Structures are given as structure tokens and as C-alpha cells.
């Protein structure tokens, strides 16, 4: 029973990681560094709150998240693909931009600097089987399916083969009539959609947008992408691993065996270790970050 | 040639600022305020009086350090996204040294010791990604980002478990090594946080310029950044330069920590580094990785930051944060475009020069 | 196909203009190729051959001019349209995705599908049968990263044929092939021609042009300057058309009077202490295979030792080991009296080693540095004072070398990137040869430079030899090796399979050694 | 534009991180400001600073404009307010939650006469809601969700624990914190999962002191049908029916009182303590939650209140005290 509760909680915690990391894999596989995941998630969360507020339905919230994510992705795409701006810088800028503008529009729309009003979301009240209730949230299922589906897409479909080619050697793809920039664009929009759904999960699960509510989850997702070596299934395992560590900390409640600071470090430390090649060499897509 | 280079340096920021101004107008209008009045308020609250100038200079001091940090690594072809953690670590190092030193120690000894500790600790944090990059080829972008989280959590643990004053998030007051305020010498800055750390920051910019463009080590560092294989061929030990540049970069960011810890508050406080590390990227970008450009860009972003406060009663502070992000985005976008145009122009000029000379050579 | 269309040429390009920023790559380029023809496209480096063919393949849209294929105007078409119309191109540089398999690379962009998924099994079968049909053998399941260059080249051709190319463009396909592989390629091309296919072949090797083509188009400075039938044309005619004047092709030097040979040969036999000694050297490649295997070599003052061989047989690794850019497993390298073990690149340079690297864009120059700064690369420690670089001495050095080596434009602060290839190479030559040295490693010293510069560089090398320097020359250009060397070593599979006095050598003699057929 | 400060009553308020709309702490101060505007005719200017030096700069901006009263919301303003009060003797200052400096033996140092520290004995209110949680919870287990793991929040936990143990010595308090950075105050996702874990372990009531993170706790209460206790302000509206009560701090009243004192020219400096005795802290008992709190329990809490006010119960304010 404890174990089941543990697993279910780890899955719930993993959902935003899984979605954002799927976006990260997609983005990096077509050659665009996914530093903007945090911003994309946050924009998705805000879009979800707006959509749900005005559309009075969580589905409208999902739509809102996709619209917001697409908007931010467009910025990212124009800067990195059309103008070949440096991807690291653009990623950082996108994060700043979303953090600032969600708060600005929070003030403008809801006259608050930290919270939106309560909006319709997924999950009812006083549900009898609490442990399973969150699984009535469709986003959870999307999250669980995202990376396996992405694996299928990347390794089994023409789109995936082309995406991988574009991320490894764009010139080669171009000579075979695979248009590089449109491929990248498609990859990025898919990535943006996935990451913003990760944010939407947070907002719709909370029935509310809170300023900065992604709280670094985009970076944990990025860590998972690298720790999982850009392979969807491995990345999914990494997400579950990181979520498991977090769950462990939550479940151990106050039994402060290890200071919480050290538990928080786990994903980051593991990623650095992975990068140092201690758990097997981590090789990024060859054209990652190169815009020509 | 120098003209095109100057154009390349100056054009993108100018374009970006134009764009930002338009965006700013729209945002202000969206809040139902008059852009003219808000801009006037922003200027008045920053460059309008000595206090405002002092505040801008104070913020520019930290930003100069983090901007230089990013630029120095950038010149070696590395992205130091970890200035945030290095800045905090540097400030922490300065604070610990200041706490350990006897209060009676004269400032001429205590201040340099604290400065050195700040640079040493910041440099040590920077050296980690440098070493991992040099040894394993690990992406310094990712390592520095991850290290930010690790360093901040670690410092948080040390402060909250060992070093804080009751009920607060800060260390006790530092007895030795405090840097005097600028107001102690120039009364007009009274009240503002600007302090003599600014002198160290400007000196750091000058030294960085000299180092990068006038020394052998700088020549080698830039060569590594432009073309590592050519540098290796030219006898440069590339891994050593990668490590060195990240350590120097971390040290510069660490120096920035002094501004708050020794120059302003006199103690280390959790979270003081918030945002300054990432803004350093913006500063270096707009300053085109050139120490003098960075001094100018630091002033620009400090003005925006302080200006956000000045107009805060009227429009949300996030207005200027949005503008900051917009400036970064548009500069990052404009740079390759401008470079492309200018490079094409330069190439055709050189080509025609070569052709001319060839023709002359043939005729004689 | 209507009678009208069948009479139309397979390719007709007229007045094509293509510029990149300020650089004019094609000014007024024309090309007419008939169906069932192998057509050679020649011209100096930078003449615009690759650009013109990329326009034809739909990779670039031209700024002016018209393109017709089989009588249909297709100006500015897309790659996909070109592929659909049966135009395939094998590029100058490999266009393969190293992490994917051969089959995946071949089908990329026109994948066989089963429902929504790729039918990889079918892809493998199709590639297998294609291999059989045209006699190009590779394992469809192998990853590109694990192939040899020759195999990779085959995959490139397979890619075009898989898409049913009726018009096949090959951009310098033989640069990386051994002579038998070249012969194999000719067989494939001739079979294609017999099948009604059309081939455009770009090459710098004029003997190949004579050997395989039916007609020739010559380009110079972005424009087409002449069209010739191969029958009755000599390499000299082609060369004249290429540069617009008579040239002393190094081909002619073969077997003819070789300046200074006597001196070089004398020094070799004199038994003076070698300037460079390599003994039992074993070096690994990046891929972890043995690249240089138990190799020994001596170079004496006043001789040029040329290494002939197909690229990828360990020449790069050998030179990098000698230069200090690569560690070696076992063996000894001795520079004059100094054992190189533990010596850095810089130390070796200070003990008199100069090095013209094979790839000036990657290694030889920092493209964004000025000419002046590039002229001190590797010697920067000699231009430093205690407080920094000595700017006035750097400027003086630049002025001197620019004048001596005729670098154009003669403006020291211009970035190297803005210079033409030949002048960029002159910077490298000036830096490495314009100073005191005893041993010179010269790798592909004339690669990618025009005929005029080749002459100049060859003169410099000979002069250095005559001045008593020891030179190790590595070139993919066999005639160049034959023309310059006093002794010639043939490198195959990481070893010297033979070392002969140059006087005893000919292309015919060396060919079998280069392929490992003779040992 | 910023108010003309030559006449009338001008008040400036500088918020802590989170700013307006946090539905607890800052909103308390905001409410006080709004009431001062309505009831006393004050003109109120609000500033939301960024990090670091912006806090002092914000206060100084207001002080330099000649405001009659400048209020910093949060202990983090302590040093800045102290320094500015000395520098601007003609401006009155107030600091909500000020951590008053003390001398070497622990006695508080005297404050300037133009500075008022508004201190709340959160532990007393927390004690009461702790007792309430134990009495209503019925499961021998109660929960506590803290925001950032720092001394200020430990105060809430300490009082809460003491309250629980006082009425139910065998009860367990499961306490957990959302994190170690200021982000921990705005991570409702984490808050919800922490709460769900506690509810799953048999906890029926959770008290949160975690800013926006607590919104997740309410969300968890809604889903599970269990109870949560709000903090700072009455948080009933966050999850009607699932909010047992809120441990309220009378920040609005304390702000209003300070403005009123300025208006009546009665402003005095020094530490002003708001505990149960002063009605400065307490818990909500009104029509909204009456049904959730049995009469006997209410009576027990009244008795405890009386004991604390009378000093018969000493409530600890740190985790170390017992
Ligand atoms: N971003 C910038 N902001 C301000 N000034 C700049 C900037 N970039 C270049 N300059 C100015 O342009 C001139 C040349 O710049 P820089 O020092 O980069 O040239 P350099 O050619 O690299 O130097 P050197 O040739 O001396 O090594 C200098 O006078 C410098 O002050
Ligand atoms: N993408 C590009 N951008 C800018 N300039 C280019 C580009 N491609 C080619 N050029 C320039 O156009 C000119 C013609 O180049 P091209 O590659 O067509 O020559 P080529 O005849 O194929 O030479 P080579 O024999 O060296 O392959 C050269 O000066 C080259 O530098
Ligand atoms: Mg070419
Ligand atoms: Mg070529």
C-alpha cells in the first residue's frame, strides 16, 4: 500500500517532467538547445489559467496553454532558426521574458502579483479513491504517453528519421530534399506544445496560476534529457528517477536523515556525473546549437 | 576595418533599444498610463539625481563583474551560465573571510584579503565546469546551470545550519574588510549603495581588456575561442586554457559578490545574487564581449533595473524586466544578421582590393 | 517523351548568376549536357563549379539565368523537385549522417513506409538489391561512422541512384578514392551512360577528364569560358582554358629537368645526421584503430621526402604525432638531437620544426584574427614582453612577411577570413617558412589554391630544400609528390610499403603500392 | 503618478517577495493600506521591489518623497528600516515582522522613536490551531506544511506542535518544508503533493505556513475531502468547506493602527507586540466554519486562549524550546 502510494505519487510528480523532457528531447534532437523549457512551461501554465478562466473549462485551459506555448515557441524559432541567434542566449532570454511577462499580465488581467483566481481544472472534490483521482486528469495520461510516443515517432516514422538527420547533419538532410528549417520548426513547435502542456498540468492540477509556479522544473527536465542521453525511454526513466527522489523526500516527512538541500541536488549532481562520462558517455546530437 | 568592427559592435544594441522602446510604450499604454510620463519618471529616478545615479552605479558594479565573467569565458568559446552561483559563492567567501579576520585588522590588509577570497571561491566554482569541459568535454552550459542549483543549495545549507543570525537569512555583521561607500568621499551619493567596489570593477574591466587584447595569454585564449584546433596547432594547451578561462570567469563573477556583501550590507544574505548572474549574459551580449562595451551595457541594464523601481508605483516593475529580456532577444537576433551583412561587405571590399593589386601587379 | 523533348539537351543552363553576400560565385555560367553523355566540368578552385551544380540540384536558387532539364524550364526549383525529376548529386564533402545506418541514409527523405511507420526491412532489401545491380558493395545495416571513406563514397552514389537519378552530378568524387576504386567508379558511370543516363563530373584531375568524359566545360571566375569535345583535347589545352594563359603545369615537370634534384640527392646520400628521425612509431586514430603502425623514417637536411598514398592511410596521424598534436603509443621521434618525447608543440617549434597543416581553415589560421596576428601564431611567445604582446614587433614582422610572400591585399589588419584561399595559404607558408627552421612538415601545401599560387609555393619548397632544410611532404596529388620529392614513400594501412628515390618512380609504378596491391 | 506629498496623509508600503495578491501576508498589509485609504483618507503608494538592494531603495524612494509613514512588509526589511529611520528622523517607519536586534545577552535594543516594529506572536495563534487540529482531526496525526525551511517558519511549527501536544500528548505532528529557497513559497505543485502524502498517511488536518505553496495544500484538501488550516489571512475562500480555520495575523489592523497613530499625531516608536492578548493573532471562527468546530472544542480553545493570555501556558517560538 505504501509502495503503491509511493509509485502513484512519483508518477504525479513526474508528469510535468515527462512532458517538458519530451519537449526537450524533441527540441534537441532537431538541433535546438532546450534551455527555454522553464519559460515554455511557465507560459503554458499561464496560458492554461487564462484559457480555463475565460473558457470556463479545463479543456479551454489546455488550448490556452498550447496557444501560449506556440507564441513563445514562435519567438524562439524566429530568433534561433530564422536569424540564427545564439541558442543559449535566446534560451536564457526566453526564461526571463516569460517570468517577467506572466507576472506583468497577472497584474494586468487579475490585478495580483502572485496568483490568478481559482479556475476550472481537472480533478474533483472529495473523491473517494484519492490515490487514483489524479489519474482522471487526462494530462497525466498524455504525460505518461509522451516519451514512449516520441520514441516511436523518432525511431519508427519518416518524420523521426528526418528529425534525427537534421539534428545530426543538417547539410546531408538538405541535399536529399529534407528542408532543414521547416523540420526544425516542426520539431520546435512540437517541443513547445509538450513543454507547455507540462506547465498546464501544474496550473490545471492546482486550479490556479501562481507566479513562478514551475519552480525550476524545466531545468530538472533538461537534466533528465541529458541524463537520459536524448533517448526517449531512458529520459522517461530519468524523469521517474528524479521524481522518485523527490517523492522519497516528501514521504520521509520530517525524518531529516539528509538535509533537504542535499536531496534537492540529486538531479543536478547526477547530470554532472553523467556528463563527466562516469555512467557512460553522454553524446549530444552533433548539430546541437549550430544554426547553419 | 575598424569602422565595420565598431559598427558591428554598436548597431545591434541600438536596433534593440529602439525595439524595446516601442515595446515599452505598448506595455505602458496597456496599463492605461502615458508612456511619456513613465519614461520621464524612469529617467528622473535614475539619472535625475545623485542618489539615483549612485544606485545605478551600484547595480552596474555587480553587472560589470558578471558581464565580464560571461565575456571572458565567451572569448574562450565557453558559455558561463553559472555566474549566479559564482557570484553568490564569491560573496560568501568574502563574508567568511571578513568574519574570521580580527576586527582590528587595518582595511589595507583586510579588504584585499576579502577580495581575494571572493575571487578565489568564485574561481573555484568556475573551475569545476572548466575542468569537466577540459577533461571530459562535458558541456559547460549544462554543468554551470546545474552547478548554480547545487551551489545555491549548498550555501543555503551552510548559512541556515551554521552561520545565520536568529530569525534571519543572513550572517552576522562582518567586522573586517568592509569596503567604504562612495558617499564617504562624495557626499552627494549619500544614501545610495554605491561603494568603492566600483573601482575594483572598473579596474577589472581595464585589466580584462589589457589581458585579452594585449597579452600573449589573452591572444591564446581568444584563439581557443575562435578556433580551438588552430590554437592547439599554434602551441596552445587548449584544455589548460579552458580551465583557466572558466576559473578567471568565476573569479570575476565572485568579485561581484563583494559589492553587496562588503560594500553594501556588511554581511552575506541568502538570495542576494538573484538575477544578477543571468543579467550578466545580457550585459556581455550587448557589450559585445568587449570590456569597454560591457561597462556601457552594465550602465544600461542597471538603469533599467533601477528605473523599474522608480516607476513601480505606476506600472509593475516587470515592465523593465520584459524590456530587458526584449533587449537580449533582439540583440541576440540582430548580431548574426549584422555580422553577415558586414562580413559580406568586407569580403567584397577585400576581393576588389585583391583584384586591384593583381591588376597592378600584372601591368607592371 | 515527345520527339521535340528528346532532342532537347538533358541539361541546359544559361547565364546563371549566383552571389553570396558580396561574393559572386557564378557570374555568367552556362552548361549544356546531352542525354547519354559523361560531361566533365573543370575550373580552378573557386571558379564556381560546385555552386553551379548546386543550382542545378535545387539547393540554391539562382539570382539570374535559366535552367532547363530535358527541355523543361526548372529555374529556381527545389531539391525535392530536382530529385523527383531524376537529378541526383554526389557532393564534394560527404553528406551522410554518421549516426544512421547505410540504409537509413539512402532512404532518408524518400522512405518506404508501412502505414505511418518506416519500413526499414524493405529499405534494407531495396538497398541490397540496388548494390547488386550497380556493383557498389556496402552493408546496408552498417553505421556510416564505421565505414571507410571509399565505402562512404559508394553510399553517396547509392543515394542518388536509389532516387532513380537519370542525371547524376558528381563533385570531385575521386579525391578520396584509390586508383582501383576510381576504376570501379568509371565502370559504374559508363554503365549508367549506356543506360541512357547523364553524368556531370567535376574533377581537378585532368587525366581523369581525358579518360572518362565525352565533353568538357571549363569555368573561370564564375563564368563558362569554353566548351570542348574531349576527343582531340590535351590536358594542356584544358589547363590553358582554365587559367587563361599558358601554365607550367607540374605534370610537365615529371620526368623533365627537376631543379635542384642533384643537390638534394647529394645531401641524402652524404650520410649527414638526419634532421628528423622517426623510429618504430605507432599512433592510434581518433576511432581507436591503429593509424600508424611501426613506421620508421629519416629526413636529411636538404631533401624532400614525399609521402604518396590515398588519404586516410595514416598520413594525418603521422604528421600530427611529429608536430606534437597527437600522442603516440610507442616508438621514437627525434628532431635533430632532441628526443620529442614529452616535448610540447611549442618546444618542437622552438627546436626548428615548421608545419604547414593540411587544413588551413581548421588548423592553419585563426580566420577572425588579422593577417598580422596570424603571422605570429605558434610563435606568440617570441613576440611577448613582460607586460604583454609587443605590438610594434608584430607589425614589423607582418610588414616584412606580407612583402616577402606577396600576400594580397597587403594590409596587416585585415582578418584572414576575408582573403582568398591562395592568399590564406600564403599566410601559413610565410609564417612557417619565413623564419628559422630545420624541418618542415608540408601537408597538402597546394590544396585548394590556384595555379599561380601553386607555382609560387613549389618554388618556395624547392628553395628551402636547396637551402638545406629537411622537408616531409604529404600530398594527395601524386604528380605533385613526383615533381617535388627526392625520395618517395608510399603509405598504406599505416605503414610505408615502399621508399624509392624519386628518379625511379612513376605514377604507374606507385599506383599498385598505394592500393596495397603491391608490397 | 506619485502622490503630491505636501498636504494630507501619505503612506508608502513596500512589499516583500510575492507582492500583492499572495492571498496571505502581503495582502494583509495591502488590506491595511486600503482601509487606511478608506477610513482615514490616507493616500497610499505601493512598491514591489525586486531582490537585494531594491528593498532599501524602495523605502528610501518613499522616505525621500516626504511620506508621513513608510512601511516595510517582512523581516527582511529589518536592517534597512533601522538605517533609514535614523537617516530620516522626520519620517515615521513601521516594519511588519521586524526582527528586532538585541544586545549580547539577548535583550532587545531600543528602537528610534520614529520606528515601530510590528511583531506578531505567531506561535500563540499556531498553538491554538494546533490544539484545534488535534481535537478535530481524530486520527492522532496532524500535518504541517512549511514554505522555506527557515527560523521564521519554524516559529509557526513550534507553536503548532506545542498546541497539538498540549491537548493530545500522544499525537504525532508530521511536518515538512517545501524547499530551501524563496521559490519554496510559490510552489503549489510541491505543496499539494506534500499534503496528499500526509493525508494518505492518515492525517486529517494540515496547517500550512507556506505562502502560495499552501494553495496546493488547499487543493489537496479539496480532492481528499479533508481539512486544511490557512495562515496570515482568512483563507476560507481558497477551498470553502475544507478550510477548518485560518491562523490570522492582524497585519491589516496593525498597519491601520499605525496610520491612525500618525494621523492623530500619537505615533510612538518601539516594539509593538501582537499576540493573543492584543487580539493581534488568532484563528477564524465565523459562520463559514462554525459547523466544523464543535462547541466543546470551541470552549476548550477559549480556555487555552485565556491560559496563554494569562501566562499560564508558555508557548515556544523555536523548535528547540519545549
Ligand atoms: N563593444 C565595444 N564597445 C566599445 N568600443 C569598442 C567595442 N569593440 C571595439 N571597440 C573599440 O574598437 C577598437 C578596437 O577594438 P579591439 O580592441 O577589439 O580591437 P582588436 O583589433 O581586437 O585589438 P588589437 O588589434 O589591438 O588586438 C578599440 O579602440 C576599442 O575601444
Ligand atoms: N555558401 C557560400 N557562401 C559564401 N560564399 C560561397 C558559398 N559557396 C561558395 N562560395 C564562394 O563562391 C565561390 C565559388 O565557390 P564554389 O564552391 O562554387 O567553387 P568551386 O569551383 O567548386 O571550387 P573548388 O574547386 O574549390 O571546389 C568561391 O569564392 C566560394 O568562396
Ligand atoms: Mg567545389
Ligand atoms: Mg576542391
mmCIF file with all atom_site columns, C-alpha atoms in Angstrom, chain A residues 11-87:
data_model
loop_
_atom_site.group_PDB
_atom_site.id
_atom_site.type_symbol
_atom_site.label_atom_id
_atom_site.label_alt_id
_atom_site.label_comp_id
_atom_site.label_asym_id
_atom_site.label_entity_id
_atom_site.label_seq_id
_atom_site.pdbx_PDB_ins_code
_atom_site.Cartn_x
_atom_site.Cartn_y
_atom_site.Cartn_z
_atom_site.occupancy
_atom_site.B_iso_or_equiv
_atom_site.pdbx_formal_charge
_atom_site.auth_seq_id
_atom_site.auth_comp_id
_atom_site.auth_asym_id
_atom_site.auth_atom_id
_atom_site.pdbx_PDB_model_num
ATOM 1  C CA . UNK A 1 11 ? 4.183   9.393  -11.281 1.00 0.00 ? 11 UNK A CA 1
ATOM 2  C CA . UNK A 1 12 ? 2.180   12.502 -10.498 1.00 0.00 ? 12 UNK A CA 1
ATOM 3  C CA . UNK A 1 13 ? 5.320   14.419 -9.680  1.00 0.00 ? 13 UNK A CA 1
ATOM 4  C CA . UNK A 1 14 ? 6.941   13.083 -12.827 1.00 0.00 ? 14 UNK A CA 1
ATOM 5  C CA . UNK A 1 15 ? 4.168   14.218 -15.178 1.00 0.00 ? 15 UNK A CA 1
ATOM 6  C CA . UNK A 1 16 ? 5.427   17.778 -15.727 1.00 0.00 ? 16 UNK A CA 1
ATOM 7  C CA . UNK A 1 17 ? 8.984   16.447 -16.014 1.00 0.00 ? 17 UNK A CA 1
ATOM 8  C CA . UNK A 1 18 ? 7.938   13.850 -18.561 1.00 0.00 ? 18 UNK A CA 1
ATOM 9  C CA . UNK A 1 19 ? 6.133   16.384 -20.692 1.00 0.00 ? 19 UNK A CA 1
ATOM 10 C CA . UNK A 1 20 ? 8.831   19.022 -20.532 1.00 0.00 ? 20 UNK A CA 1
ATOM 11 C CA . UNK A 1 21 ? 11.571  16.456 -21.052 1.00 0.00 ? 21 UNK A CA 1
ATOM 12 C CA . UNK A 1 22 ? 9.735   15.113 -24.094 1.00 0.00 ? 22 UNK A CA 1
ATOM 13 C CA . UNK A 1 23 ? 9.771   18.655 -25.405 1.00 0.00 ? 23 UNK A CA 1
ATOM 14 C CA . UNK A 1 24 ? 13.456  18.845 -24.549 1.00 0.00 ? 24 UNK A CA 1
ATOM 15 C CA . UNK A 1 25 ? 14.275  15.657 -26.422 1.00 0.00 ? 25 UNK A CA 1
ATOM 16 C CA . UNK A 1 26 ? 12.339  16.800 -29.463 1.00 0.00 ? 26 UNK A CA 1
ATOM 17 C CA . UNK A 1 27 ? 13.950  20.213 -29.486 1.00 0.00 ? 27 UNK A CA 1
ATOM 18 C CA . UNK A 1 28 ? 17.487  18.962 -29.012 1.00 0.00 ? 28 UNK A CA 1
ATOM 19 C CA . UNK A 1 29 ? 17.039  16.138 -31.489 1.00 0.00 ? 29 UNK A CA 1
ATOM 20 C CA . UNK A 1 30 ? 16.363  18.685 -34.230 1.00 0.00 ? 30 UNK A CA 1
ATOM 21 C CA . UNK A 1 31 ? 19.363  20.680 -33.041 1.00 0.00 ? 31 UNK A CA 1
ATOM 22 C CA . UNK A 1 32 ? 17.949  23.423 -30.840 1.00 0.00 ? 32 UNK A CA 1
ATOM 23 C CA . UNK A 1 33 ? 19.235  23.632 -27.259 1.00 0.00 ? 33 UNK A CA 1
ATOM 24 C CA . UNK A 1 34 ? 16.330  23.347 -24.837 1.00 0.00 ? 34 UNK A CA 1
ATOM 25 C CA . UNK A 1 35 ? 17.350  25.975 -22.309 1.00 0.00 ? 35 UNK A CA 1
ATOM 26 C CA . UNK A 1 36 ? 13.970  27.659 -22.607 1.00 0.00 ? 36 UNK A CA 1
ATOM 27 C CA . UNK A 1 37 ? 11.983  24.731 -21.189 1.00 0.00 ? 37 UNK A CA 1
ATOM 28 C CA . UNK A 1 38 ? 11.351  26.536 -17.930 1.00 0.00 ? 38 UNK A CA 1
ATOM 29 C CA . UNK A 1 39 ? 9.935   29.526 -19.767 1.00 0.00 ? 39 UNK A CA 1
ATOM 30 C CA . UNK A 1 40 ? 7.855   27.361 -22.064 1.00 0.00 ? 40 UNK A CA 1
ATOM 31 C CA . UNK A 1 41 ? 6.384   25.522 -19.100 1.00 0.00 ? 41 UNK A CA 1
ATOM 32 C CA . UNK A 1 42 ? 5.582   28.711 -17.267 1.00 0.00 ? 42 UNK A CA 1
ATOM 33 C CA . UNK A 1 43 ? 3.931   30.194 -20.336 1.00 0.00 ? 43 UNK A CA 1
ATOM 34 C CA . UNK A 1 44 ? 1.899   27.012 -20.650 1.00 0.00 ? 44 UNK A CA 1
ATOM 35 C CA . UNK A 1 45 ? 0.808   27.293 -17.044 1.00 0.00 ? 45 UNK A CA 1
ATOM 36 C CA . UNK A 1 46 ? -0.256  30.887 -17.505 1.00 0.00 ? 46 UNK A CA 1
ATOM 37 C CA . UNK A 1 47 ? -1.989  30.149 -20.781 1.00 0.00 ? 47 UNK A CA 1
ATOM 38 C CA . UNK A 1 48 ? -3.834  27.300 -19.117 1.00 0.00 ? 48 UNK A CA 1
ATOM 39 C CA . UNK A 1 49 ? -5.063  29.547 -16.326 1.00 0.00 ? 49 UNK A CA 1
ATOM 40 C CA . UNK A 1 50 ? -6.174  32.214 -18.791 1.00 0.00 ? 50 UNK A CA 1
ATOM 41 C CA . UNK A 1 51 ? -7.867  29.726 -21.095 1.00 0.00 ? 51 UNK A CA 1
ATOM 42 C CA . UNK A 1 52 ? -9.631  27.955 -18.287 1.00 0.00 ? 52 UNK A CA 1
ATOM 43 C CA . UNK A 1 53 ? -10.683 31.235 -16.721 1.00 0.00 ? 53 UNK A CA 1
ATOM 44 C CA . UNK A 1 54 ? -12.246 32.647 -19.853 1.00 0.00 ? 54 UNK A CA 1
ATOM 45 C CA . UNK A 1 55 ? -13.373 29.366 -21.371 1.00 0.00 ? 55 UNK A CA 1
ATOM 46 C CA . UNK A 1 56 ? -14.601 28.115 -18.027 1.00 0.00 ? 56 UNK A CA 1
ATOM 47 C CA . UNK A 1 57 ? -13.312 24.621 -18.765 1.00 0.00 ? 57 UNK A CA 1
ATOM 48 C CA . UNK A 1 58 ? -10.022 22.832 -18.272 1.00 0.00 ? 58 UNK A CA 1
ATOM 49 C CA . UNK A 1 59 ? -10.081 21.883 -21.940 1.00 0.00 ? 59 UNK A CA 1
ATOM 50 C CA . UNK A 1 60 ? -10.097 25.529 -22.837 1.00 0.00 ? 60 UNK A CA 1
ATOM 51 C CA . UNK A 1 61 ? -7.170  25.718 -20.424 1.00 0.00 ? 61 UNK A CA 1
ATOM 52 C CA . UNK A 1 62 ? -5.261  23.135 -22.417 1.00 0.00 ? 62 UNK A CA 1
ATOM 53 C CA . UNK A 1 63 ? -5.975  25.107 -25.540 1.00 0.00 ? 63 UNK A CA 1
ATOM 54 C CA . UNK A 1 64 ? -4.783  28.259 -23.825 1.00 0.00 ? 64 UNK A CA 1
ATOM 55 C CA . UNK A 1 65 ? -1.573  26.523 -22.807 1.00 0.00 ? 65 UNK A CA 1
ATOM 56 C CA . UNK A 1 66 ? -0.955  25.421 -26.385 1.00 0.00 ? 66 UNK A CA 1
ATOM 57 C CA . UNK A 1 67 ? -1.587  28.911 -27.684 1.00 0.00 ? 67 UNK A CA 1
ATOM 58 C CA . UNK A 1 68 ? 0.778   30.462 -25.158 1.00 0.00 ? 68 UNK A CA 1
ATOM 59 C CA . UNK A 1 69 ? 3.419   27.805 -25.760 1.00 0.00 ? 69 UNK A CA 1
ATOM 60 C CA . UNK A 1 70 ? 3.114   28.280 -29.501 1.00 0.00 ? 70 UNK A CA 1
ATOM 61 C CA . UNK A 1 71 ? 3.500   32.015 -29.127 1.00 0.00 ? 71 UNK A CA 1
ATOM 62 C CA . UNK A 1 72 ? 6.693   31.676 -27.127 1.00 0.00 ? 72 UNK A CA 1
ATOM 63 C CA . UNK A 1 73 ? 7.960   28.931 -29.434 1.00 0.00 ? 73 UNK A CA 1
ATOM 64 C CA . UNK A 1 74 ? 7.448   31.272 -32.360 1.00 0.00 ? 74 UNK A CA 1
ATOM 65 C CA . UNK A 1 75 ? 9.700   33.833 -30.721 1.00 0.00 ? 75 UNK A CA 1
ATOM 66 C CA . UNK A 1 76 ? 12.273  31.160 -30.029 1.00 0.00 ? 76 UNK A CA 1
ATOM 67 C CA . UNK A 1 77 ? 12.023  29.863 -33.572 1.00 0.00 ? 77 UNK A CA 1
ATOM 68 C CA . UNK A 1 78 ? 12.284  33.233 -35.244 1.00 0.00 ? 78 UNK A CA 1
ATOM 69 C CA . UNK A 1 79 ? 15.342  34.110 -33.192 1.00 0.00 ? 79 UNK A CA 1
ATOM 70 C CA . UNK A 1 80 ? 17.187  30.817 -33.478 1.00 0.00 ? 80 UNK A CA 1
ATOM 71 C CA . UNK A 1 81 ? 16.096  29.488 -36.849 1.00 0.00 ? 81 UNK A CA 1
ATOM 72 C CA . UNK A 1 82 ? 15.341  32.499 -38.988 1.00 0.00 ? 82 UNK A CA 1
ATOM 73 C CA . UNK A 1 83 ? 18.033  34.759 -37.526 1.00 0.00 ? 83 UNK A CA 1
ATOM 74 C CA . UNK A 1 84 ? 20.430  32.107 -36.239 1.00 0.00 ? 84 UNK A CA 1
ATOM 75 C CA . UNK A 1 85 ? 20.732  33.829 -32.867 1.00 0.00 ? 85 UNK A CA 1
ATOM 76 C CA . UNK A 1 86 ? 22.763  32.085 -30.243 1.00 0.00 ? 86 UNK A CA 1
ATOM 77 C CA . UNK A 1 87 ? 20.583  29.419 -28.701 1.00 0.00 ? 87 UNK A CA 1
#
